[in-house]
CSV table of C-alpha atoms in Angstrom, one decimal:
chain,number,residue,atom,x,y,z
A,1,UNK,CA,-36.2,-129.7,-96.9
A,2,UNK,CA,-33.7,-127.2,-98.2
A,3,UNK,CA,-32.4,-124.3,-96.2
A,4,UNK,CA,-32.6,-120.8,-97.6
A,5,UNK,CA,-29.5,-118.6,-97.3
A,6,UNK,CA,-28.5,-115.1,-98.5
A,7,UNK,CA,-26.5,-116.7,-101.3
A,8,UNK,CA,-28.0,-119.4,-103.4
A,9,UNK,CA,-26.0,-122.6,-104.0
A,10,UNK,CA,-25.9,-121.8,-107.8
A,11,UNK,CA,-24.3,-118.4,-107.1
A,12,UNK,CA,-21.9,-119.9,-104.6
A,13,UNK,CA,-20.8,-122.5,-107.1
A,14,UNK,CA,-19.6,-119.8,-109.6
A,15,UNK,CA,-16.0,-118.6,-109.2
A,16,UNK,CA,-17.0,-115.0,-108.8
A,17,UNK,CA,-19.7,-115.8,-106.2
A,18,UNK,CA,-17.3,-118.0,-104.3
A,19,UNK,CA,-14.6,-115.3,-104.3
A,20,UNK,CA,-17.1,-112.7,-103.0
A,21,UNK,CA,-18.4,-115.0,-100.3
A,22,UNK,CA,-15.0,-115.9,-98.9
A,23,UNK,CA,-13.8,-112.3,-99.2
A,24,UNK,CA,-16.8,-111.0,-97.1
A,25,UNK,CA,-16.5,-113.9,-94.7
A,26,UNK,CA,-12.8,-113.3,-94.1
A,27,UNK,CA,-13.3,-109.6,-93.6
A,28,UNK,CA,-16.1,-110.1,-91.1
A,29,UNK,CA,-14.0,-112.7,-89.1
A,30,UNK,CA,-11.0,-110.4,-89.1
A,31,UNK,CA,-13.1,-107.4,-88.0
A,32,UNK,CA,-14.6,-109.3,-85.1
A,33,UNK,CA,-11.2,-110.7,-84.1
A,34,UNK,CA,-9.7,-107.3,-84.2
A,35,UNK,CA,-12.6,-105.8,-82.1
A,36,UNK,CA,-12.1,-108.4,-79.3
A,37,UNK,CA,-8.3,-108.8,-79.4
A,38,UNK,CA,-7.2,-105.2,-79.8
A,39,UNK,CA,-8.2,-104.2,-76.2
A,40,UNK,CA,-6.1,-107.1,-75.0
A,41,UNK,CA,-3.1,-106.1,-77.1
A,42,UNK,CA,-3.5,-102.5,-75.9
A,43,UNK,CA,-3.4,-103.5,-72.3
A,44,UNK,CA,-0.5,-105.9,-72.7
A,45,UNK,CA,1.5,-103.3,-74.7
A,46,UNK,CA,0.6,-100.5,-72.5
A,47,UNK,CA,2.3,-102.1,-69.5
A,48,UNK,CA,5.5,-102.3,-71.6
A,49,UNK,CA,5.6,-98.5,-72.3
A,50,UNK,CA,7.2,-95.9,-70.2
A,51,UNK,CA,5.0,-93.8,-67.9
A,52,UNK,CA,5.4,-90.7,-70.2
A,53,UNK,CA,4.5,-92.7,-73.3
A,54,UNK,CA,1.3,-94.1,-71.7
A,55,UNK,CA,0.1,-90.6,-70.9
A,56,UNK,CA,1.0,-89.2,-74.3
A,57,UNK,CA,-1.6,-87.8,-76.7
A,58,UNK,CA,-2.1,-89.1,-79.3
A,59,UNK,CA,-1.2,-92.5,-78.0
A,60,UNK,CA,1.4,-94.7,-79.7
A,61,UNK,CA,0.2,-98.0,-81.2
A,62,UNK,CA,3.5,-99.8,-80.7
A,63,UNK,CA,5.8,-99.0,-77.7
A,64,UNK,CA,8.9,-97.0,-78.7
A,65,UNK,CA,10.9,-99.0,-76.2
A,66,UNK,CA,9.8,-102.3,-74.7
A,67,UNK,CA,10.1,-102.4,-70.9
A,68,UNK,CA,9.3,-105.3,-68.6
A,69,UNK,CA,9.7,-103.2,-65.5
A,70,UNK,CA,5.9,-102.7,-65.3
A,71,UNK,CA,5.4,-106.4,-64.8
A,72,UNK,CA,8.2,-107.0,-62.4
A,73,UNK,CA,7.1,-103.9,-60.4
A,74,UNK,CA,3.5,-105.1,-60.3
A,75,UNK,CA,4.6,-108.5,-59.1
A,76,UNK,CA,6.7,-107.0,-56.2
A,77,UNK,CA,5.1,-103.7,-55.3
A,78,UNK,CA,1.5,-104.8,-55.3
A,79,UNK,CA,2.2,-108.2,-53.6
A,80,UNK,CA,0.4,-110.1,-56.4
A,81,UNK,CA,1.5,-113.6,-55.3
A,82,UNK,CA,-0.2,-113.2,-51.9
A,83,UNK,CA,-3.4,-111.7,-53.4
A,84,UNK,CA,-3.5,-114.2,-56.2
A,85,UNK,CA,-3.3,-117.1,-53.7
A,86,UNK,CA,-6.1,-115.5,-51.7
A,87,UNK,CA,-8.2,-115.4,-54.8
A,88,UNK,CA,-7.4,-119.0,-55.7
A,89,UNK,CA,-8.4,-120.2,-52.2
A,90,UNK,CA,-11.7,-118.3,-52.3
A,91,UNK,CA,-12.5,-119.3,-55.9
A,92,UNK,CA,-11.6,-123.0,-55.3
A,93,UNK,CA,-13.7,-123.2,-52.1
A,94,UNK,CA,-16.7,-121.5,-53.7
A,95,UNK,CA,-16.4,-123.9,-56.7
A,96,UNK,CA,-16.2,-127.0,-54.5
A,97,UNK,CA,-19.2,-125.9,-52.4
A,98,UNK,CA,-21.3,-125.1,-55.4
A,99,UNK,CA,-20.6,-128.5,-57.1
A,100,UNK,CA,-21.2,-130.5,-53.9
A,101,UNK,CA,-24.3,-128.8,-52.6
A,102,UNK,CA,-25.7,-127.5,-56.0
A,103,UNK,CA,-25.4,-131.0,-57.6
A,104,UNK,CA,-27.1,-132.7,-54.6
A,105,UNK,CA,-29.9,-130.2,-54.5
A,106,UNK,CA,-30.5,-130.3,-58.3
A,107,UNK,CA,-30.5,-134.1,-58.3
A,108,UNK,CA,-33.0,-134.2,-55.4
A,109,UNK,CA,-35.3,-131.8,-57.1
A,110,UNK,CA,-35.0,-133.6,-60.5
A,111,UNK,CA,-35.0,-137.3,-59.6
A,112,UNK,CA,-36.1,-137.7,-56.0
A,113,UNK,CA,-39.1,-135.4,-56.4
A,114,UNK,CA,-39.6,-134.4,-52.7
A,115,UNK,CA,-42.8,-133.1,-51.3
A,116,UNK,CA,-43.4,-129.4,-52.2
A,117,UNK,CA,-40.4,-129.7,-54.6
A,118,UNK,CA,-42.0,-127.4,-57.2
A,119,UNK,CA,-42.7,-124.8,-54.5
A,120,UNK,CA,-39.0,-125.0,-53.3
A,121,UNK,CA,-37.8,-124.7,-56.9
A,122,UNK,CA,-40.1,-121.7,-57.5
A,123,UNK,CA,-38.8,-120.0,-54.4
A,124,UNK,CA,-35.2,-120.6,-55.6
A,125,UNK,CA,-35.9,-119.2,-59.1
A,126,UNK,CA,-37.7,-116.2,-57.6
A,127,UNK,CA,-34.4,-115.1,-56.1
A,128,UNK,CA,-33.2,-114.4,-59.7
A,129,UNK,CA,-35.7,-111.6,-59.9
A,130,UNK,CA,-34.1,-109.8,-56.9
A,131,UNK,CA,-31.3,-107.5,-57.7
A,132,UNK,CA,-27.9,-108.7,-56.4
A,133,UNK,CA,-27.3,-105.3,-54.7
A,134,UNK,CA,-30.5,-105.7,-52.6
A,135,UNK,CA,-29.1,-108.9,-51.1
A,136,UNK,CA,-25.8,-107.4,-50.0
A,137,UNK,CA,-27.0,-106.0,-46.6
A,138,UNK,CA,-28.8,-109.2,-45.6
A,139,UNK,CA,-25.8,-111.3,-46.5
A,140,UNK,CA,-23.4,-109.1,-44.6
A,141,UNK,CA,-25.6,-109.2,-41.5
A,142,UNK,CA,-25.7,-113.0,-41.8
A,143,UNK,CA,-22.0,-113.5,-42.1
A,144,UNK,CA,-21.2,-110.9,-39.5
A,145,UNK,CA,-23.3,-112.8,-36.9
A,146,UNK,CA,-24.1,-116.3,-38.1
A,147,UNK,CA,-27.6,-117.3,-36.8
A,148,UNK,CA,-27.8,-119.9,-34.0
A,149,UNK,CA,-24.0,-120.2,-33.4
A,150,UNK,CA,-23.4,-116.4,-33.4
A,151,UNK,CA,-20.0,-116.6,-35.0
A,152,UNK,CA,-18.5,-113.9,-37.3
A,153,UNK,CA,-17.2,-115.1,-40.7
A,154,UNK,CA,-15.6,-111.7,-41.6
A,155,UNK,CA,-12.1,-112.0,-42.8
A,156,UNK,CA,-12.7,-115.7,-43.4
A,157,UNK,CA,-12.9,-117.5,-46.7
A,158,UNK,CA,-16.2,-119.1,-45.5
A,159,UNK,CA,-17.8,-115.6,-46.1
A,160,UNK,CA,-17.1,-116.2,-49.8
A,161,UNK,CA,-17.8,-119.9,-49.9
A,162,UNK,CA,-21.1,-120.2,-48.2
A,163,UNK,CA,-23.0,-117.4,-50.0
A,164,UNK,CA,-21.7,-118.8,-53.3
A,165,UNK,CA,-23.6,-122.0,-52.7
A,166,UNK,CA,-27.0,-120.2,-53.1
A,167,UNK,CA,-26.7,-119.7,-56.8
A,168,UNK,CA,-30.1,-120.2,-58.3
A,169,UNK,CA,-29.0,-120.1,-61.9
A,170,UNK,CA,-26.4,-122.8,-61.6
A,171,UNK,CA,-28.8,-125.0,-59.6
A,172,UNK,CA,-31.5,-124.6,-62.3
A,173,UNK,CA,-28.9,-125.3,-65.0
A,174,UNK,CA,-28.0,-128.6,-63.3
A,175,UNK,CA,-31.6,-129.6,-62.7
A,176,UNK,CA,-32.6,-129.0,-66.3
A,177,UNK,CA,-29.7,-131.2,-67.4
A,178,UNK,CA,-30.6,-134.0,-64.9
A,179,UNK,CA,-34.2,-133.8,-66.2
A,180,UNK,CA,-32.9,-134.7,-69.7
A,181,UNK,CA,-30.9,-137.7,-68.7
A,182,UNK,CA,-32.2,-141.0,-70.2
A,183,UNK,CA,-34.6,-142.6,-67.7
A,184,UNK,CA,-33.9,-146.1,-68.8
A,185,UNK,CA,-30.2,-145.8,-67.8
A,186,UNK,CA,-31.2,-144.7,-64.3
A,187,UNK,CA,-33.9,-147.4,-64.0
A,188,UNK,CA,-31.4,-150.1,-65.1
A,189,UNK,CA,-29.1,-148.9,-62.2
A,190,UNK,CA,-32.0,-149.2,-59.8
A,191,UNK,CA,-32.8,-152.7,-61.0
A,192,UNK,CA,-29.1,-153.7,-60.4
A,193,UNK,CA,-29.6,-152.6,-56.8
A,194,UNK,CA,-27.8,-149.2,-56.8
A,195,UNK,CA,-29.1,-146.7,-54.3
A,196,UNK,CA,-29.7,-143.1,-55.1
A,197,UNK,CA,-26.3,-142.0,-53.8
A,198,UNK,CA,-24.5,-144.7,-55.9
A,199,UNK,CA,-26.6,-143.7,-59.0
A,200,UNK,CA,-25.6,-140.1,-58.5
A,201,UNK,CA,-21.9,-140.9,-58.1
A,202,UNK,CA,-21.5,-143.7,-60.7
A,203,UNK,CA,-24.1,-142.9,-63.3
A,204,UNK,CA,-25.3,-139.3,-63.2
A,205,UNK,CA,-22.0,-137.4,-62.6
A,206,UNK,CA,-20.0,-139.2,-65.3
A,207,UNK,CA,-22.8,-138.3,-67.8
A,208,UNK,CA,-22.9,-134.7,-66.5
A,209,UNK,CA,-19.3,-133.7,-67.3
A,210,UNK,CA,-20.3,-131.0,-69.9
A,211,UNK,CA,-22.7,-129.2,-67.6
A,212,UNK,CA,-20.4,-129.5,-64.6
A,213,UNK,CA,-17.7,-127.9,-66.7
A,214,UNK,CA,-20.1,-125.0,-67.5
A,215,UNK,CA,-21.1,-124.6,-63.9
A,216,UNK,CA,-17.4,-124.7,-62.8
A,217,UNK,CA,-16.5,-121.9,-65.2
A,218,UNK,CA,-19.4,-119.8,-64.0
A,219,UNK,CA,-18.5,-120.4,-60.4
A,220,UNK,CA,-14.8,-119.5,-60.8
A,221,UNK,CA,-15.4,-116.5,-62.9
A,222,UNK,CA,-18.0,-115.1,-60.5
A,223,UNK,CA,-15.7,-115.2,-57.5
A,224,UNK,CA,-12.6,-114.1,-59.5
A,225,UNK,CA,-14.2,-110.9,-60.8
A,226,UNK,CA,-16.3,-110.0,-57.8
A,227,UNK,CA,-15.4,-106.8,-56.1
A,228,UNK,CA,-18.1,-105.4,-53.8
A,229,UNK,CA,-18.7,-108.5,-51.6
A,230,UNK,CA,-15.0,-109.2,-50.9
A,231,UNK,CA,-14.4,-105.5,-50.2
A,232,UNK,CA,-17.1,-105.7,-47.5
A,233,UNK,CA,-16.1,-108.9,-45.8
A,234,UNK,CA,-12.3,-108.6,-45.9
A,235,UNK,CA,-11.0,-105.6,-43.9
A,236,UNK,CA,-7.6,-107.3,-43.5
A,237,UNK,CA,-5.6,-106.3,-46.6
A,238,UNK,CA,-3.5,-109.4,-46.3
A,239,UNK,CA,-6.5,-111.6,-47.0
A,240,UNK,CA,-8.1,-109.6,-49.8
A,241,UNK,CA,-8.4,-111.1,-53.3
A,242,UNK,CA,-6.8,-109.6,-56.4
A,243,UNK,CA,-9.9,-107.7,-57.5
A,244,UNK,CA,-9.9,-105.7,-54.3
A,245,UNK,CA,-6.2,-105.4,-53.9
A,246,UNK,CA,-5.8,-103.8,-57.4
A,247,UNK,CA,-8.0,-100.9,-56.2
A,248,UNK,CA,-6.7,-100.6,-52.7
A,249,UNK,CA,-3.0,-100.6,-53.7
A,250,UNK,CA,-3.4,-98.4,-56.8
A,251,UNK,CA,-3.2,-95.0,-55.1
A,252,UNK,CA,0.5,-94.3,-55.3
A,253,UNK,CA,1.4,-96.8,-58.1
A,254,UNK,CA,2.5,-95.8,-61.6
A,255,UNK,CA,0.0,-96.4,-64.4
A,256,UNK,CA,2.2,-98.9,-66.2
A,257,UNK,CA,2.5,-100.9,-63.1
A,258,UNK,CA,-1.2,-100.9,-62.5
A,259,UNK,CA,-1.9,-102.0,-66.1
A,260,UNK,CA,0.7,-104.8,-65.8
A,261,UNK,CA,-1.1,-105.9,-62.6
A,262,UNK,CA,-4.4,-106.1,-64.4
A,263,UNK,CA,-2.8,-108.2,-67.2
A,264,UNK,CA,-1.3,-110.6,-64.6
A,265,UNK,CA,-4.7,-110.8,-62.8
A,266,UNK,CA,-6.5,-111.7,-66.0
A,267,UNK,CA,-4.1,-114.5,-67.2
A,268,UNK,CA,-5.6,-117.3,-65.0
A,269,UNK,CA,-9.2,-116.8,-66.3
A,270,UNK,CA,-8.1,-116.5,-69.9
A,271,UNK,CA,-6.0,-119.6,-69.6
A,272,UNK,CA,-8.9,-121.4,-67.9
A,273,UNK,CA,-11.2,-120.5,-70.7
A,274,UNK,CA,-8.7,-121.6,-73.4
A,275,UNK,CA,-8.2,-124.9,-71.8
A,276,UNK,CA,-11.9,-125.7,-71.1
A,277,UNK,CA,-13.5,-123.9,-74.0
A,278,UNK,CA,-14.5,-127.2,-75.7
A,279,UNK,CA,-16.2,-128.4,-72.5
A,280,UNK,CA,-18.0,-125.1,-72.2
A,281,UNK,CA,-19.4,-125.3,-75.8
A,282,UNK,CA,-20.3,-129.0,-75.2
A,283,UNK,CA,-22.1,-128.2,-72.0
A,284,UNK,CA,-24.1,-125.3,-73.5
A,285,UNK,CA,-25.2,-127.5,-76.5
A,286,UNK,CA,-25.9,-130.5,-74.3
A,287,UNK,CA,-28.3,-128.4,-72.1
A,288,UNK,CA,-30.2,-127.1,-75.2
A,289,UNK,CA,-31.2,-130.5,-76.5
A,290,UNK,CA,-33.3,-133.3,-75.0
A,291,UNK,CA,-31.2,-136.5,-74.7
């Protein structure tokens, strides 16, 4: 069965049709690349301008004089190493907790099929319909006075790690992937005498690397860019992540220094995406087909 396109194969085979096609295709790609990359260039170049040049109207496209003082000032004045380390600790802990508990819960709902499993899954998915802002107050009251043990988790990374575990979207993503794993492979492992925990560790997890990569990216980015929740649970400025510190310390800071701090804060997530972009695309495509 042939696929219909805007340009017929006969027209595309002609020299004029091929030239028009590649011209339009190249122009569209360059236009989209410019639309996405120009804001990044504007932010990076803006940090290298002088304070007067940044505030100039109309703005200059290229800095008249390139200065690195904005980046060195942001690194020292805004205490970026300390706040970046705080963010790394919080993001890494939330990521580890989501992978451990989310994977175990998704595997149990997918393969172990416990009693009232569908009811539990329905209740978990129902939380996706609740606005995140409506959950802020209950979460804060919970971490401020943890039930049963009556311990406060304020100013503690656990206040970020534990709420991050309750991520219904990532759990559903994992469950859907586990549902599509070949049943004959899992049954073969059971025949060989492997228990459920051994099957999960030795069979399911190696086959689930694409979706685990996607969940990891979602978990890390969610913590890295979150602002409201860390602002509420961290009153100690020395323990605040970079997203909160940029706002708290920007009162008496030059605009170029603040822009440079934003550039530095965005580098880890950009680098993470560039390194794992192949795994992200593989995970998305793997979750969309039945294997």
